[in-house]
Coordinates of C-alpha atoms in Angstrom, one line a residue:
X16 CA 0.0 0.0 0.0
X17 CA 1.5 3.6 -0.9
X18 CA 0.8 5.4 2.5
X19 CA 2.7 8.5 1.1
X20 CA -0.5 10.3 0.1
X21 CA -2.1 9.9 3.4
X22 CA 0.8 10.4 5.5
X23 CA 1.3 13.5 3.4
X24 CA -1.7 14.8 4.7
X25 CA -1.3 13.7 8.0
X26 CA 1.8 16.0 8.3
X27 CA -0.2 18.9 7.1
X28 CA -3.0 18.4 9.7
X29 CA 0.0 17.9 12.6
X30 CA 1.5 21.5 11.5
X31 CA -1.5 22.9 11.6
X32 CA -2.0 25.7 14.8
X33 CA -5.5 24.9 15.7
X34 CA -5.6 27.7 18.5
X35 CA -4.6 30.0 15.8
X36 CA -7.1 33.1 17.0
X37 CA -4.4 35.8 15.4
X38 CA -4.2 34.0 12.5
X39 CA -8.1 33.3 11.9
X40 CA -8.3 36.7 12.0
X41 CA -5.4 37.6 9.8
X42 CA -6.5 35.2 7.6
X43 CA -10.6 36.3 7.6
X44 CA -11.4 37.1 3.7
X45 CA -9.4 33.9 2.3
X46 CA -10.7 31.3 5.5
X47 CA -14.2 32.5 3.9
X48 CA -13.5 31.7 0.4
X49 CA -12.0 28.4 1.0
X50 CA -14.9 27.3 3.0
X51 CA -17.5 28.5 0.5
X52 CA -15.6 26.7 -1.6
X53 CA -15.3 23.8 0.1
X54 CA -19.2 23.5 0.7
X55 CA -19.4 23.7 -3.2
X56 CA -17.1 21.1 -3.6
X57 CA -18.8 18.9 -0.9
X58 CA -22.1 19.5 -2.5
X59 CA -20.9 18.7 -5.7
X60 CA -20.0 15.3 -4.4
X61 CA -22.8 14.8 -2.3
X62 CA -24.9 15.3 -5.6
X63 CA -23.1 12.9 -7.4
X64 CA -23.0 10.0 -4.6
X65 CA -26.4 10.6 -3.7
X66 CA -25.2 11.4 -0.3
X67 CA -27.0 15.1 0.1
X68 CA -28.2 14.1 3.9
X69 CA -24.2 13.4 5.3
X70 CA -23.7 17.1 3.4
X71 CA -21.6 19.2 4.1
X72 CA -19.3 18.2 6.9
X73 CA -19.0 14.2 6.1
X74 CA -16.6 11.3 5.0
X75 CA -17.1 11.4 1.2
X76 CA -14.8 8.1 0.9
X77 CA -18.3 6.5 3.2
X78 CA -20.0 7.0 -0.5
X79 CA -17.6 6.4 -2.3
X80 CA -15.7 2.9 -1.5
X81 CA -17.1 2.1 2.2
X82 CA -13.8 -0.8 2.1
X83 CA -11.0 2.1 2.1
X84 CA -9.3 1.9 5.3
X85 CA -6.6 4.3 7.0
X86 CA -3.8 2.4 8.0
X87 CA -3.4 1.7 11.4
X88 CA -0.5 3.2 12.0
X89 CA -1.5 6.2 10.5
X90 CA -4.9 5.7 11.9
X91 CA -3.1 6.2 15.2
X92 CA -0.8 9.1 14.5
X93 CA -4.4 11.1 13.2
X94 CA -5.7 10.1 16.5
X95 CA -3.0 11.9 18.7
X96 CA -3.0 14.8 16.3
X97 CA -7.1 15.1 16.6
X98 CA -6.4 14.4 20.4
X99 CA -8.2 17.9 21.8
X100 CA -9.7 19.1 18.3
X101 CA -12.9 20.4 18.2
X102 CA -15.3 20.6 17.1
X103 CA -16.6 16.9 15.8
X104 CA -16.8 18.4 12.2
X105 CA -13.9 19.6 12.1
X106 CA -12.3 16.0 13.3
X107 CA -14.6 14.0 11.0
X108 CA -13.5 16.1 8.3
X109 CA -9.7 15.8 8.8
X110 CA -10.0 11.7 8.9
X111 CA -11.9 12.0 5.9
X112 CA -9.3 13.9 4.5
X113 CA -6.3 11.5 5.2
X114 CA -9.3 8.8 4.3
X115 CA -9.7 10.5 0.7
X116 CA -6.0 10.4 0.6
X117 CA -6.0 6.6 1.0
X118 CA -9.0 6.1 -1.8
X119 CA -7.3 7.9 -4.3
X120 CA -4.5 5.8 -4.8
X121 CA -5.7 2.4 -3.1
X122 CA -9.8 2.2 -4.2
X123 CA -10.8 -0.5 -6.5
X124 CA -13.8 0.8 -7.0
X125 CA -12.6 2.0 -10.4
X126 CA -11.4 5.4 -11.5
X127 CA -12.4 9.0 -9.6
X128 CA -15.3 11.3 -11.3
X129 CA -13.7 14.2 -12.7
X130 CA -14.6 16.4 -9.4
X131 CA -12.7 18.9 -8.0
X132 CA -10.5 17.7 -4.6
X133 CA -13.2 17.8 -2.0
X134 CA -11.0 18.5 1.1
X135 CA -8.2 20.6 0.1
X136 CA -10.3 23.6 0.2
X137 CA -10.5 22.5 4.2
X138 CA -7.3 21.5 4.6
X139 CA -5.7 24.7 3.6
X140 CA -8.3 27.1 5.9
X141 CA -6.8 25.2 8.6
X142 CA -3.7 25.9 7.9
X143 CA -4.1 29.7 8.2
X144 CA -5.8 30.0 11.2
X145 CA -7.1 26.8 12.4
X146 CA -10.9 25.3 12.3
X147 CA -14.4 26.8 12.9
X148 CA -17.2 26.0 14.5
X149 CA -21.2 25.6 13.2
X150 CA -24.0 27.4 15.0
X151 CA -26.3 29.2 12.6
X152 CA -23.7 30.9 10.7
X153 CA -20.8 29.2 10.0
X154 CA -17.7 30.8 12.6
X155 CA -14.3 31.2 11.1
X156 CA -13.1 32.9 13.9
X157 CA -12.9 35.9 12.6
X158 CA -15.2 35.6 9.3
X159 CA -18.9 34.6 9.0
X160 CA -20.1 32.0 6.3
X161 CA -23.6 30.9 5.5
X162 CA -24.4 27.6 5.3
X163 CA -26.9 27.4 2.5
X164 CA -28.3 24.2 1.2
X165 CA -26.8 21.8 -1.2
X166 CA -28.7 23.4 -4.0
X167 CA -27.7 26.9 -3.3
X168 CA -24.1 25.7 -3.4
X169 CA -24.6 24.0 -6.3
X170 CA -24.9 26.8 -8.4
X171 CA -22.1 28.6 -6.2
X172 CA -19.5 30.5 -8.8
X173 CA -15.9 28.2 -8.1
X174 CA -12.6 29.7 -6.4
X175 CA -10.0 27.9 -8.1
X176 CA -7.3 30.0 -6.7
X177 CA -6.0 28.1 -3.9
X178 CA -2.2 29.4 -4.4
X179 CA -1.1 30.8 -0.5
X180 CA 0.7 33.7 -2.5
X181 CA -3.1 34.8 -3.9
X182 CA -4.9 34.0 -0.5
X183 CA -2.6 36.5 1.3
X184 CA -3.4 39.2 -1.4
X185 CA -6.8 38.9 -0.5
X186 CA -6.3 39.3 2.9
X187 CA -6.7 42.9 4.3
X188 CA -8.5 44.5 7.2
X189 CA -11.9 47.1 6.5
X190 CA -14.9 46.5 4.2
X191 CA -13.7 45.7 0.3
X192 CA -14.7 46.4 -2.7
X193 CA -12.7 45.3 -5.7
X194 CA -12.4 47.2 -9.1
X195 CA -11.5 45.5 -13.1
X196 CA -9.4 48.6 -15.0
X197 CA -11.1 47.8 -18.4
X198 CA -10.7 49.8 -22.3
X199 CA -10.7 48.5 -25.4
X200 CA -9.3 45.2 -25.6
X201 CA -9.4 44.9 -22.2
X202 CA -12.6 43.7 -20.6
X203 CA -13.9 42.6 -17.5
X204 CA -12.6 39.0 -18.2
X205 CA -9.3 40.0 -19.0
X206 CA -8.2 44.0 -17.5
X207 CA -5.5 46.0 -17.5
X208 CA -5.3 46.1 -13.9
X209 CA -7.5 45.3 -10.8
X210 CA -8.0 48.2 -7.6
X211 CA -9.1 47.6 -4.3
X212 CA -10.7 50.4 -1.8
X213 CA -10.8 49.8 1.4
X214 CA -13.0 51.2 4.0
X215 CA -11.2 50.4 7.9
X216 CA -12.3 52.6 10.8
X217 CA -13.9 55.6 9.2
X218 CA -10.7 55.9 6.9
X219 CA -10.5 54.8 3.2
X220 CA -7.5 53.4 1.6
X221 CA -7.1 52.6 -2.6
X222 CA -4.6 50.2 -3.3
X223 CA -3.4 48.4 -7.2
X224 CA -2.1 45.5 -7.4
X225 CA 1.1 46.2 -9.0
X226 CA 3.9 44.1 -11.1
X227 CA 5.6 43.7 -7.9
X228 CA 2.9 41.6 -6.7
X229 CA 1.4 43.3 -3.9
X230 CA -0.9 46.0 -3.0
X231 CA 0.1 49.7 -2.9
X232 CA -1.1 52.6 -3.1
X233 CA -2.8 54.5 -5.9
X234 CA -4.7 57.5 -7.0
X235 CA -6.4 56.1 -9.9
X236 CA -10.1 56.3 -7.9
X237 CA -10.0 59.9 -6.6
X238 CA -8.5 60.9 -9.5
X239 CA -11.3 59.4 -11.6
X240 CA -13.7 60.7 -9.4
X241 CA -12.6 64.1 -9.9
X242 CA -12.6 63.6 -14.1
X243 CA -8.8 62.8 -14.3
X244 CA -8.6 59.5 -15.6
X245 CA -9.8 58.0 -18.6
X246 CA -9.2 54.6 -18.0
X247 CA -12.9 53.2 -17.1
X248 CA -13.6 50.7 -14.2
X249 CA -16.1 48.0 -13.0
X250 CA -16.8 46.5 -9.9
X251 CA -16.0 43.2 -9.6
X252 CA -16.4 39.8 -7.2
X253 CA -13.5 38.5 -4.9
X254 CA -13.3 35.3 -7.3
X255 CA -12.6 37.6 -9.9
X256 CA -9.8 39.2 -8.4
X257 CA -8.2 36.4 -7.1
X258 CA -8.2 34.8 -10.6
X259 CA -6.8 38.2 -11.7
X260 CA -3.7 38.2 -8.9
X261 CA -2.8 34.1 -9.6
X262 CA -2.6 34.8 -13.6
X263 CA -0.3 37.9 -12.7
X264 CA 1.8 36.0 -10.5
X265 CA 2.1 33.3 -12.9
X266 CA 2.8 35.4 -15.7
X267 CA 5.1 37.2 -14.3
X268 CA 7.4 34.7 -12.3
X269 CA 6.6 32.0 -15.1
X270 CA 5.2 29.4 -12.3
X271 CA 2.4 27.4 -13.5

């Protein structure tokens, strides 16, 4: 049995700070899109195992291939890592994870459907800031997320954008709103440049995201508002924006 894939993911749970609370709050904006993004991953599965009742916080591999087993000695390990971790959802879905991990390269059930990874989403909000707990919203610690229905996240729009360099470009304290630079040739799909203004205790600050790969600041908004620019704008979604920073990173450091 190749254990790597598991044990791989066993290491990323044991890193992980799970009394976090700085970090949870450091990490607010991009803790909400992963887990928006993991319920429309989970729901996606759920949909396609018939398993909309376990939704959202479950052990897809349950649904999947029921004979998939951790190993035991890995079993163990997850247990002293889990040893304090709360709450249960947040335990059942980290030995689902390292479960998954398993049925990926051990299942014979027969090949995957082409669905996105259900539990990396998860596993990389823990990583930056620990888990979260369910009451009627669900509590990131620092960041509110609705739970919705598996319907409604059905038809969620997907965050593909899971690089850590493009999460922490989304992070930033105050109330966002994010802006597409678009002209001719340029449209909202493809700008010359995305803005960000943000609103934190009664002071406004407009920021570009520059070739340097980070925030700083501009003029382009109050200079528009005063008739100076002639460079249009649109408001634009969060997903849009951080599909906008991982091209521009990948562009311009030539990762892929």
């Amino acid at each position: 049995m190749n254990v790597e894939p598991s044990r791989s993911v066993l290491r990323r749970l044991r890193a992980v700070d799970w009394s976090d609370e700085g970090g949870a709050w450091r990490h607010e904006n991009s803790r909400a899109c992963l887990m928006r993004e993991y319920l429309r991953r989970a729901a996606l599965w759920a949909d396609h195992c018939g398993a909309e009742r376990s939704w959202p916080f479950f052990d897809l591999a349950e649904h999947v291939d029921a004979a998939v087993r951790i190993p035991a000695g890995i079993a163990a390990e997850l247990d002293e890592v889990l040893r304090g971790v709360g709450p249960s959802s947040v335990r059942t879905t980290c030995r689902a994870a390292v479960r998954w991990a398993v049925l990926r390269t051990e299942s014979p059930a027969g090949p995957l459907p082409d669905l996105p990874d259900p539990y990396e989403p998860l596993l990389a909000l823990y990583e930056r800031g620990g888990g979260f707990f369910v009451e009627e919203f669900i509590d990131l610690g620092g960041a509110m997320v609705r739970l919705g229905t598996v319907e409604s996240n059905l038809a969620a729009r997907p965050f593909l954008t899971l690089a850590p360099a493009t999460l922490d470009a989304l992070d930033a304290e105050g109330e966002i709103t994010y802006y597409a630079k678009i002209s001719e040739g340029y449209p909202r799909s493809s700008p010359r440049g995305i803005v960000r203004r943000r609103v934190d205790d009664g002071r406004t600050y407009d920021e570009v995201f520059t070739r340097n790969l980070r925030w700083e600041p501009t003029e382009y908004l109050r200079l528009y508002e005063l008739g100076h620019n002639e460079v249009d704008h649109v408001a634009i979604t969060e997903i849009e924006a951080a599909a906008f920073i991982e091209s521009t990173t990948k562009r311009l450091t030539g990762s892929r």
